[in-house]
């Protein structure tokens, strides 16, 4: 058995943490992109598109992220599409993130008074101009805090990538546990690292929420 | 390409797994919400020491992944002498998780209670406990009911991770079946469908309970 000192354990965990951060960033960037498209589709008022978005949200919010990951990883390769653990994790996290972000943003856009749309139309602004100059600047203010708040769920969601064999923080923790037989210590370190990644995001979200609410 | 008929012989496995998931969800929702209500009360009205202990607990749980909490409880606790079965460990993890989130949600509801309500209740001679249970808690929960129900559904979906410590839940059944007949796509697709069904049914059930419990307000 190889001896691992505390420093060795922490160093190995921190190396794996890079992948947790990278996967979180990829998932969040992907999630934002897809959610933007879905939000645009929903604002379009075409019944078929908005039904599609509704079903999309229902499916990805109503099924476990783990199952989505299994479907992307084992499922896709089963029907002939070879996919790496990284790609499967990034793909499923993107789908999962976008389903929640589109709902969050829908709420933020819906809280704006209808009159704003009507007034812009009276002023002769077209749909895109209305979005660009009237709706988005206000909606982004309200959407910022809950979106950052949701990024905590994304970081925590990346932990499930360990189950399909992607070596990030949780997987590294499991592997170190198997090597050292010190689960209490190893998983405490793992939890502390996750906390240090997530807490600043939670705090920022709470801070922004207070700041924007106070200015109303 | 897709072949679902290979899954038919395993209907029993899926049903057993589904039952375990339902059971876990039922117990953890009940216990988690009760614990959440108690902790929310402690954080809102308790001494500052008690309030900060609760808030440390809430922040620790909310800022770490469920699967790490589960591994910590299942693999970590035995090394300090607390032996747990997979079912017990999974149950504890779910309750602890839901309690942390529901504490925050219920506290938000409690915060909306006007001071005058407390004062009026005191004038009427109600004790703290009576005021809390009969005057404050019900309207508070009513306000945050949608958020609370969503959180319960999220915890149910999160329970899929329990399969990783060999709790024989729905996901465990899916893994078992696909390892026997190699129909992983079909197996996970059906399982995802079952979870979706469960989530929709849970929402419906919560809505029904909500209408029943809070009906005196709806009819007014």
Short mmCIF file of N, CA and C in Angstrom, two decimals, chain A residues 13-171:
data_model
loop_
_atom_site.label_atom_id
_atom_site.label_comp_id
_atom_site.label_asym_id
_atom_site.label_seq_id
_atom_site.Cartn_x
_atom_site.Cartn_y
_atom_site.Cartn_z
N UNK A 13 -6.45 15.97 -4.57
CA UNK A 13 -7.83 16.47 -4.67
C UNK A 13 -7.86 17.79 -5.42
N UNK A 14 -6.87 18.64 -5.15
CA UNK A 14 -6.86 19.95 -5.81
C UNK A 14 -6.63 19.81 -7.31
N UNK A 15 -5.79 18.83 -7.69
CA UNK A 15 -5.57 18.59 -9.12
C UNK A 15 -6.89 18.22 -9.79
N UNK A 16 -7.67 17.35 -9.11
CA UNK A 16 -8.96 16.93 -9.67
C UNK A 16 -9.97 18.08 -9.65
N UNK A 17 -9.81 19.00 -8.68
CA UNK A 17 -10.73 20.14 -8.58
C UNK A 17 -10.71 20.98 -9.86
N UNK A 18 -9.54 21.03 -10.51
CA UNK A 18 -9.46 21.78 -11.77
C UNK A 18 -10.51 21.27 -12.76
N UNK A 19 -10.69 19.94 -12.78
CA UNK A 19 -11.66 19.37 -13.72
C UNK A 19 -13.08 19.70 -13.31
N UNK A 20 -13.32 19.75 -11.99
CA UNK A 20 -14.64 20.16 -11.51
C UNK A 20 -14.93 21.59 -11.98
N UNK A 21 -13.94 22.45 -11.85
CA UNK A 21 -14.13 23.86 -12.24
C UNK A 21 -14.35 23.95 -13.75
N UNK A 22 -13.52 23.24 -14.50
CA UNK A 22 -13.63 23.28 -15.96
C UNK A 22 -14.98 22.76 -16.44
N UNK A 23 -15.41 21.65 -15.84
CA UNK A 23 -16.70 21.06 -16.22
C UNK A 23 -17.84 22.00 -15.86
N UNK A 24 -17.73 22.65 -14.68
CA UNK A 24 -18.77 23.61 -14.27
C UNK A 24 -18.85 24.76 -15.27
N UNK A 25 -17.69 25.27 -15.67
CA UNK A 25 -17.67 26.39 -16.61
C UNK A 25 -18.27 25.98 -17.95
N UNK A 26 -17.87 24.80 -18.43
CA UNK A 26 -18.39 24.33 -19.71
C UNK A 26 -19.90 24.16 -19.63
N UNK A 27 -20.36 23.56 -18.54
CA UNK A 27 -21.80 23.31 -18.39
C UNK A 27 -22.56 24.62 -18.29
N UNK A 28 -22.01 25.57 -17.55
CA UNK A 28 -22.71 26.83 -17.36
C UNK A 28 -22.75 27.62 -18.66
N UNK A 29 -21.61 27.65 -19.37
CA UNK A 29 -21.57 28.35 -20.66
C UNK A 29 -22.54 27.69 -21.64
N UNK A 30 -22.50 26.35 -21.71
CA UNK A 30 -23.42 25.63 -22.59
C UNK A 30 -24.86 25.87 -22.19
N UNK A 31 -25.11 25.82 -20.89
CA UNK A 31 -26.47 26.01 -20.38
C UNK A 31 -27.01 27.39 -20.72
N UNK A 32 -26.17 28.41 -20.58
CA UNK A 32 -26.59 29.78 -20.90
C UNK A 32 -26.94 29.89 -22.38
N UNK A 33 -26.08 29.31 -23.24
CA UNK A 33 -26.31 29.39 -24.68
C UNK A 33 -27.64 28.73 -25.06
N UNK A 34 -27.83 27.50 -24.58
CA UNK A 34 -29.07 26.80 -24.93
C UNK A 34 -30.28 27.52 -24.34
N UNK A 35 -30.13 28.01 -23.10
CA UNK A 35 -31.26 28.70 -22.45
C UNK A 35 -31.62 29.99 -23.20
N UNK A 36 -30.61 30.67 -23.75
CA UNK A 36 -30.89 31.88 -24.55
C UNK A 36 -31.75 31.53 -25.75
N UNK A 37 -31.35 30.46 -26.44
CA UNK A 37 -32.11 30.02 -27.62
C UNK A 37 -33.54 29.66 -27.23
N UNK A 38 -33.66 28.92 -26.12
CA UNK A 38 -35.00 28.49 -25.68
C UNK A 38 -35.85 29.69 -25.26
N UNK A 39 -35.22 30.66 -24.59
CA UNK A 39 -35.96 31.84 -24.17
C UNK A 39 -36.45 32.60 -25.40
N UNK A 40 -35.58 32.74 -26.39
CA UNK A 40 -35.97 33.41 -27.63
C UNK A 40 -37.13 32.66 -28.28
N UNK A 41 -37.05 31.32 -28.28
CA UNK A 41 -38.10 30.50 -28.88
C UNK A 41 -39.42 30.72 -28.16
N UNK A 42 -39.34 30.88 -26.83
CA UNK A 42 -40.56 31.02 -26.05
C UNK A 42 -41.20 32.40 -26.24
N UNK A 43 -40.31 33.44 -26.35
CA UNK A 43 -40.83 34.79 -26.53
C UNK A 43 -41.48 34.97 -27.89
N UNK A 44 -41.13 34.09 -28.81
CA UNK A 44 -41.62 34.18 -30.18
C UNK A 44 -43.13 34.01 -30.30
N UNK A 45 -43.73 33.41 -29.26
CA UNK A 45 -45.19 33.23 -29.20
C UNK A 45 -45.74 32.26 -30.24
N UNK A 46 -44.86 31.50 -30.91
CA UNK A 46 -45.36 30.44 -31.78
C UNK A 46 -45.78 29.29 -30.86
N UNK A 47 -47.05 28.84 -30.94
CA UNK A 47 -47.51 27.83 -29.98
C UNK A 47 -46.63 26.58 -29.98
N UNK A 48 -46.24 26.12 -31.18
CA UNK A 48 -45.49 24.89 -31.27
C UNK A 48 -44.15 25.01 -30.52
N UNK A 49 -43.49 26.15 -30.72
CA UNK A 49 -42.19 26.36 -30.06
C UNK A 49 -42.35 26.41 -28.55
N UNK A 50 -43.37 27.11 -28.08
CA UNK A 50 -43.49 27.24 -26.63
C UNK A 50 -43.91 25.92 -25.99
N UNK A 51 -44.65 25.11 -26.73
CA UNK A 51 -44.96 23.76 -26.23
C UNK A 51 -43.68 22.94 -26.14
N UNK A 52 -42.83 23.08 -27.16
CA UNK A 52 -41.55 22.36 -27.14
C UNK A 52 -40.73 22.74 -25.91
N UNK A 53 -40.66 24.06 -25.65
CA UNK A 53 -39.87 24.52 -24.49
C UNK A 53 -40.47 23.98 -23.20
N UNK A 54 -41.81 23.98 -23.13
CA UNK A 54 -42.47 23.47 -21.92
C UNK A 54 -42.11 22.01 -21.67
N UNK A 55 -42.18 21.21 -22.75
CA UNK A 55 -41.86 19.78 -22.61
C UNK A 55 -40.39 19.60 -22.24
N UNK A 56 -39.54 20.36 -22.90
CA UNK A 56 -38.09 20.31 -22.62
C UNK A 56 -37.82 20.54 -21.14
N UNK A 57 -38.42 21.62 -20.61
CA UNK A 57 -38.22 21.95 -19.20
C UNK A 57 -38.75 20.85 -18.30
N UNK A 58 -39.94 20.37 -18.62
CA UNK A 58 -40.58 19.33 -17.81
C UNK A 58 -39.70 18.07 -17.77
N UNK A 59 -39.17 17.69 -18.94
CA UNK A 59 -38.38 16.46 -19.02
C UNK A 59 -37.07 16.60 -18.25
N UNK A 60 -36.35 17.71 -18.45
CA UNK A 60 -35.03 17.81 -17.83
C UNK A 60 -35.10 18.24 -16.37
N UNK A 61 -36.23 18.85 -15.96
CA UNK A 61 -36.38 19.14 -14.54
C UNK A 61 -37.02 17.97 -13.80
N UNK A 62 -37.71 17.13 -14.55
CA UNK A 62 -38.49 16.06 -13.92
C UNK A 62 -37.80 14.71 -13.90
N UNK A 63 -36.57 14.65 -14.41
CA UNK A 63 -35.83 13.39 -14.36
C UNK A 63 -34.50 13.63 -13.64
N UNK A 64 -33.95 12.59 -13.00
CA UNK A 64 -32.70 12.80 -12.26
C UNK A 64 -31.55 13.13 -13.20
N UNK A 65 -30.70 14.04 -12.78
CA UNK A 65 -29.51 14.38 -13.56
C UNK A 65 -28.66 13.13 -13.81
N UNK A 66 -28.63 12.24 -12.83
CA UNK A 66 -27.85 11.00 -12.98
C UNK A 66 -28.35 10.18 -14.16
N UNK A 67 -29.69 10.13 -14.28
CA UNK A 67 -30.29 9.36 -15.38
C UNK A 67 -29.95 10.02 -16.72
N UNK A 68 -29.97 11.36 -16.76
CA UNK A 68 -29.61 12.07 -17.99
C UNK A 68 -28.17 11.75 -18.37
N UNK A 69 -27.31 11.68 -17.35
CA UNK A 69 -25.91 11.37 -17.63
C UNK A 69 -25.75 9.95 -18.14
N UNK A 70 -26.46 9.00 -17.52
CA UNK A 70 -26.42 7.61 -17.98
C UNK A 70 -26.88 7.52 -19.42
N UNK A 71 -27.99 8.22 -19.74
CA UNK A 71 -28.52 8.18 -21.10
C UNK A 71 -27.50 8.73 -22.09
N UNK A 72 -26.83 9.83 -21.71
CA UNK A 72 -25.84 10.42 -22.61
C UNK A 72 -24.62 9.52 -22.75
N UNK A 73 -24.22 8.90 -21.66
CA UNK A 73 -22.96 8.14 -21.69
C UNK A 73 -23.15 6.71 -22.20
N UNK A 74 -23.96 5.91 -21.47
CA UNK A 74 -24.16 4.51 -21.89
C UNK A 74 -25.14 4.43 -23.05
N UNK A 75 -26.17 5.29 -22.97
CA UNK A 75 -27.23 5.22 -23.97
C UNK A 75 -26.74 5.56 -25.37
N UNK A 76 -26.07 6.70 -25.51
CA UNK A 76 -25.65 7.13 -26.85
C UNK A 76 -24.66 6.16 -27.47
N UNK A 77 -23.74 5.64 -26.64
CA UNK A 77 -22.75 4.71 -27.21
C UNK A 77 -23.44 3.40 -27.63
N UNK A 78 -24.55 3.10 -26.95
CA UNK A 78 -25.30 1.89 -27.28
C UNK A 78 -25.92 2.00 -28.67
N UNK A 79 -26.35 3.22 -29.04
CA UNK A 79 -26.97 3.37 -30.37
C UNK A 79 -25.95 3.88 -31.39
N UNK A 80 -24.68 3.63 -31.10
CA UNK A 80 -23.66 3.83 -32.12
C UNK A 80 -22.92 5.15 -32.08
N UNK A 81 -23.25 6.02 -31.10
CA UNK A 81 -22.53 7.29 -31.01
C UNK A 81 -21.50 7.17 -29.89
N UNK A 82 -20.23 7.11 -30.22
CA UNK A 82 -19.20 7.00 -29.19
C UNK A 82 -19.01 8.35 -28.52
N UNK A 83 -19.01 8.36 -27.21
CA UNK A 83 -18.92 9.62 -26.50
C UNK A 83 -18.04 9.43 -25.26
N UNK A 84 -17.16 10.40 -25.01
CA UNK A 84 -16.29 10.28 -23.85
C UNK A 84 -17.04 10.69 -22.60
N UNK A 85 -16.50 10.33 -21.44
CA UNK A 85 -17.15 10.68 -20.18
C UNK A 85 -17.26 12.20 -20.04
N UNK A 86 -16.19 12.90 -20.45
CA UNK A 86 -16.21 14.37 -20.38
C UNK A 86 -17.34 14.94 -21.23
N UNK A 87 -17.45 14.47 -22.49
CA UNK A 87 -18.49 14.97 -23.38
C UNK A 87 -19.89 14.64 -22.86
N UNK A 88 -20.06 13.42 -22.37
CA UNK A 88 -21.36 13.02 -21.85
C UNK A 88 -21.74 13.88 -20.65
N UNK A 89 -20.78 14.12 -19.77
CA UNK A 89 -21.06 14.94 -18.58
C UNK A 89 -21.38 16.37 -18.99
N UNK A 90 -20.56 16.92 -19.90
CA UNK A 90 -20.78 18.31 -20.32
C UNK A 90 -22.13 18.44 -21.02
N UNK A 91 -22.46 17.45 -21.85
CA UNK A 91 -23.74 17.49 -22.58
C UNK A 91 -24.93 17.43 -21.63
N UNK A 92 -24.90 16.44 -20.72
CA UNK A 92 -26.06 16.30 -19.84
C UNK A 92 -26.18 17.49 -18.89
N UNK A 93 -25.05 17.98 -18.40
CA UNK A 93 -25.11 19.16 -17.51
C UNK A 93 -25.61 20.40 -18.25
N UNK A 94 -25.25 20.51 -19.53
CA UNK A 94 -25.74 21.63 -20.34
C UNK A 94 -27.25 21.58 -20.47
N UNK A 95 -27.78 20.39 -20.79
CA UNK A 95 -29.23 20.23 -20.94
C UNK A 95 -29.94 20.55 -19.63
N UNK A 96 -29.40 19.98 -18.54
CA UNK A 96 -29.96 20.18 -17.21
C UNK A 96 -29.96 21.66 -16.83
N UNK A 97 -28.80 22.31 -17.01
CA UNK A 97 -28.66 23.73 -16.64
C UNK A 97 -29.61 24.60 -17.45
N UNK A 98 -29.69 24.33 -18.76
CA UNK A 98 -30.52 25.20 -19.60
C UNK A 98 -31.99 25.09 -19.21
N UNK A 99 -32.43 23.88 -18.82
CA UNK A 99 -33.84 23.71 -18.45
C UNK A 99 -34.19 24.56 -17.24
N UNK A 100 -33.26 24.69 -16.31
CA UNK A 100 -33.54 25.50 -15.12
C UNK A 100 -33.38 26.98 -15.42
N UNK A 101 -32.33 27.33 -16.18
CA UNK A 101 -32.11 28.76 -16.47
C UNK A 101 -33.27 29.34 -17.27
N UNK A 102 -33.80 28.58 -18.23
CA UNK A 102 -34.88 29.12 -19.05
C UNK A 102 -36.11 29.41 -18.19
N UNK A 103 -36.35 28.57 -17.18
CA UNK A 103 -37.46 28.81 -16.27
C UNK A 103 -37.21 30.03 -15.40
N UNK A 104 -35.97 30.16 -14.91
CA UNK A 104 -35.62 31.32 -14.08
C UNK A 104 -35.80 32.60 -14.87
N UNK A 105 -35.29 32.59 -16.09
CA UNK A 105 -35.36 33.79 -16.92
C UNK A 105 -36.79 34.12 -17.33
N UNK A 106 -37.58 33.07 -17.57
CA UNK A 106 -38.99 33.29 -17.92
C UNK A 106 -39.67 34.08 -16.81
N UNK A 107 -39.39 33.64 -15.56
CA UNK A 107 -39.97 34.34 -14.42
C UNK A 107 -39.55 35.81 -14.41
N UNK A 108 -38.26 36.05 -14.68
CA UNK A 108 -37.75 37.43 -14.63
C UNK A 108 -38.37 38.29 -15.71
N UNK A 109 -38.53 37.73 -16.91
CA UNK A 109 -39.10 38.51 -18.00
C UNK A 109 -40.59 38.74 -17.76
N UNK A 110 -41.26 37.71 -17.18
CA UNK A 110 -42.70 37.84 -16.93
C UNK A 110 -43.02 38.87 -15.86
N UNK A 111 -42.06 39.14 -14.95
CA UNK A 111 -42.36 40.12 -13.90
C UNK A 111 -42.37 41.55 -14.44
N UNK A 112 -41.79 41.75 -15.64
CA UNK A 112 -41.83 43.10 -16.21
C UNK A 112 -43.26 43.40 -16.66
N UNK A 113 -43.72 44.63 -16.39
CA UNK A 113 -45.10 44.95 -16.77
C UNK A 113 -45.31 44.83 -18.29
N UNK A 114 -46.50 44.35 -18.67
CA UNK A 114 -46.83 44.19 -20.10
C UNK A 114 -46.72 45.53 -20.83
N UNK A 115 -47.03 46.62 -20.10
CA UNK A 115 -47.01 47.96 -20.69
C UNK A 115 -45.69 48.31 -21.33
N UNK A 116 -44.63 47.73 -20.83
CA UNK A 116 -43.30 48.03 -21.38
C UNK A 116 -43.20 47.60 -22.84
N UNK A 117 -43.77 46.38 -23.10
CA UNK A 117 -43.77 45.89 -24.48
C UNK A 117 -44.63 46.80 -25.36
N UNK A 118 -45.79 47.15 -24.80
CA UNK A 118 -46.74 47.95 -25.58
C UNK A 118 -46.18 49.34 -25.85
N UNK A 119 -45.56 49.93 -24.80
CA UNK A 119 -45.00 51.27 -24.96
C UNK A 119 -43.89 51.28 -26.01
N UNK A 120 -43.05 50.23 -26.01
CA UNK A 120 -41.97 50.16 -26.99
C UNK A 120 -42.53 50.08 -28.40
N UNK A 121 -43.62 49.31 -28.51
CA UNK A 121 -44.23 49.19 -29.83
C UNK A 121 -44.74 50.56 -30.29
N UNK A 122 -45.37 51.30 -29.37
CA UNK A 122 -45.87 52.63 -29.70
C UNK A 122 -44.75 53.56 -30.13
N UNK A 123 -43.58 53.35 -29.51
CA UNK A 123 -42.42 54.18 -29.85
C UNK A 123 -41.80 53.76 -31.17
N UNK A 124 -42.33 52.72 -31.78
CA UNK A 124 -41.84 52.28 -33.07
C UNK A 124 -40.64 51.35 -33.00
N UNK A 125 -40.37 50.79 -31.81
CA UNK A 125 -39.27 49.82 -31.72
C UNK A 125 -39.74 48.46 -32.20
N UNK A 126 -38.88 47.76 -32.92
CA UNK A 126 -39.26 46.41 -33.33
C UNK A 126 -38.92 45.42 -32.20
N UNK A 127 -39.22 44.13 -32.44
CA UNK A 127 -39.07 43.11 -31.40
C UNK A 127 -37.65 43.07 -30.83
N UNK A 128 -36.66 43.03 -31.74
CA UNK A 128 -35.27 42.92 -31.28
C UNK A 128 -34.82 44.16 -30.52
N UNK A 129 -35.24 45.34 -31.03
CA UNK A 129 -34.88 46.59 -30.35
C UNK A 129 -35.51 46.63 -28.95
N UNK A 130 -36.78 46.20 -28.88
CA UNK A 130 -37.45 46.18 -27.58
C UNK A 130 -36.68 45.31 -26.60
N UNK A 131 -36.26 44.12 -27.07
CA UNK A 131 -35.48 43.22 -26.22
C UNK A 131 -34.18 43.88 -25.79
N UNK A 132 -33.49 44.43 -26.78
CA UNK A 132 -32.14 44.94 -26.57
C UNK A 132 -32.12 46.16 -25.63
N UNK A 133 -33.07 47.08 -25.85
CA UNK A 133 -33.00 48.35 -25.11
C UNK A 133 -33.95 48.42 -23.92
N UNK A 134 -35.04 47.69 -23.95
CA UNK A 134 -36.06 47.84 -22.90
C UNK A 134 -36.09 46.64 -21.96
N UNK A 135 -36.28 45.45 -22.54
CA UNK A 135 -36.56 44.28 -21.70
C UNK A 135 -35.29 43.73 -21.04
N UNK A 136 -34.27 43.43 -21.86
CA UNK A 136 -33.09 42.77 -21.31
C UNK A 136 -32.38 43.55 -20.20
N UNK A 137 -32.16 44.87 -20.38
CA UNK A 137 -31.46 45.59 -19.31
C UNK A 137 -32.15 45.46 -17.96
N UNK A 138 -33.50 45.41 -17.99
CA UNK A 138 -34.22 45.26 -16.72
C UNK A 138 -34.23 43.82 -16.26
N UNK A 139 -34.43 42.89 -17.24
CA UNK A 139 -34.54 41.48 -16.87
C UNK A 139 -33.21 40.96 -16.34
N UNK A 140 -32.10 41.44 -16.92
CA UNK A 140 -30.79 40.95 -16.48
C UNK A 140 -30.55 41.29 -15.02
N UNK A 141 -31.00 42.47 -14.63
CA UNK A 141 -30.85 42.86 -13.22
C UNK A 141 -31.51 41.87 -12.28
N UNK A 142 -32.76 41.50 -12.62
CA UNK A 142 -33.47 40.56 -11.74
C UNK A 142 -32.93 39.13 -11.90
N UNK A 143 -32.41 38.82 -13.10
CA UNK A 143 -32.03 37.43 -13.36
C UNK A 143 -30.65 37.10 -12.81
N UNK A 144 -29.85 38.13 -12.55
CA UNK A 144 -28.45 37.88 -12.17
C UNK A 144 -28.34 37.06 -10.89
N UNK A 145 -29.03 37.50 -9.84
CA UNK A 145 -28.90 36.81 -8.54
C UNK A 145 -29.35 35.34 -8.61
N UNK A 146 -30.57 35.05 -9.13
CA UNK A 146 -30.96 33.65 -9.18
C UNK A 146 -30.09 32.81 -10.13
N UNK A 147 -29.57 33.43 -11.21
CA UNK A 147 -28.72 32.66 -12.13
C UNK A 147 -27.42 32.26 -11.45
N UNK A 148 -26.81 33.21 -10.74
CA UNK A 148 -25.59 32.88 -10.00
C UNK A 148 -25.91 31.86 -8.91
N UNK A 149 -27.07 32.03 -8.28
CA UNK A 149 -27.50 31.06 -7.29
C UNK A 149 -27.59 29.67 -7.89
N UNK A 150 -28.09 29.59 -9.12
CA UNK A 150 -28.22 28.27 -9.74
C UNK A 150 -26.86 27.67 -10.11
N UNK A 151 -25.86 28.54 -10.34
CA UNK A 151 -24.54 28.00 -10.70
C UNK A 151 -24.00 27.09 -9.59
N UNK A 152 -24.46 27.31 -8.35
CA UNK A 152 -24.08 26.41 -7.25
C UNK A 152 -24.58 25.00 -7.54
N UNK A 153 -25.82 24.91 -8.06
CA UNK A 153 -26.36 23.59 -8.41
C UNK A 153 -25.55 22.94 -9.52
N UNK A 154 -25.01 23.77 -10.42
CA UNK A 154 -24.21 23.22 -11.52
C UNK A 154 -22.91 22.64 -10.98
N UNK A 155 -22.23 23.40 -10.13
CA UNK A 155 -20.97 22.91 -9.54
C UNK A 155 -21.23 21.60 -8.81
N UNK A 156 -22.33 21.56 -8.02
CA UNK A 156 -22.63 20.35 -7.28
C UNK A 156 -23.03 19.22 -8.23
N UNK A 157 -23.70 19.58 -9.33
CA UNK A 157 -24.11 18.59 -10.30
C UNK A 157 -22.92 17.87 -10.94
N UNK A 158 -21.80 18.59 -11.08
CA UNK A 158 -20.63 17.96 -11.71
C UNK A 158 -20.14 16.76 -10.90
N UNK A 159 -20.49 16.72 -9.61
CA UNK A 159 -20.07 15.59 -8.77
C UNK A 159 -20.60 14.27 -9.32
N UNK A 160 -21.75 14.33 -10.01
CA UNK A 160 -22.34 13.10 -10.53
C UNK A 160 -21.53 12.53 -11.70
N UNK A 161 -20.70 13.37 -12.32
CA UNK A 161 -19.86 12.87 -13.42
C UNK A 161 -18.93 11.77 -12.92
N UNK A 162 -18.69 11.75 -11.59
CA UNK A 162 -17.84 10.70 -11.02
C UNK A 162 -18.44 9.32 -11.28
N UNK A 163 -19.79 9.26 -11.34
CA UNK A 163 -20.45 7.97 -11.50
C UNK A 163 -20.19 7.37 -12.88
N UNK A 164 -20.03 8.22 -13.91
CA UNK A 164 -19.73 7.66 -15.23
C UNK A 164 -18.22 7.62 -15.47
N UNK A 165 -17.46 7.79 -14.40
CA UNK A 165 -16.02 7.54 -14.48
C UNK A 165 -15.16 8.72 -14.84
N UNK A 166 -15.74 9.93 -14.86
CA UNK A 166 -14.92 11.10 -15.13
C UNK A 166 -14.21 11.51 -13.84
N UNK A 167 -12.89 11.66 -13.92
CA UNK A 167 -12.14 11.92 -12.69
C UNK A 167 -12.16 13.41 -12.36
N UNK A 168 -13.15 13.78 -11.54
CA UNK A 168 -13.18 15.12 -10.97
C UNK A 168 -13.06 14.97 -9.47
N UNK A 169 -13.45 16.00 -8.74
CA UNK A 169 -13.21 16.01 -7.30
C UNK A 169 -13.80 14.80 -6.56
N UNK A 170 -15.06 14.47 -6.83
CA UNK A 170 -15.70 13.36 -6.10
C UNK A 170 -15.06 12.02 -6.44
N UNK A 171 -14.77 11.84 -7.75
CA UNK A 171 -14.15 10.58 -8.18
C UNK A 171 -12.75 10.46 -7.56
#
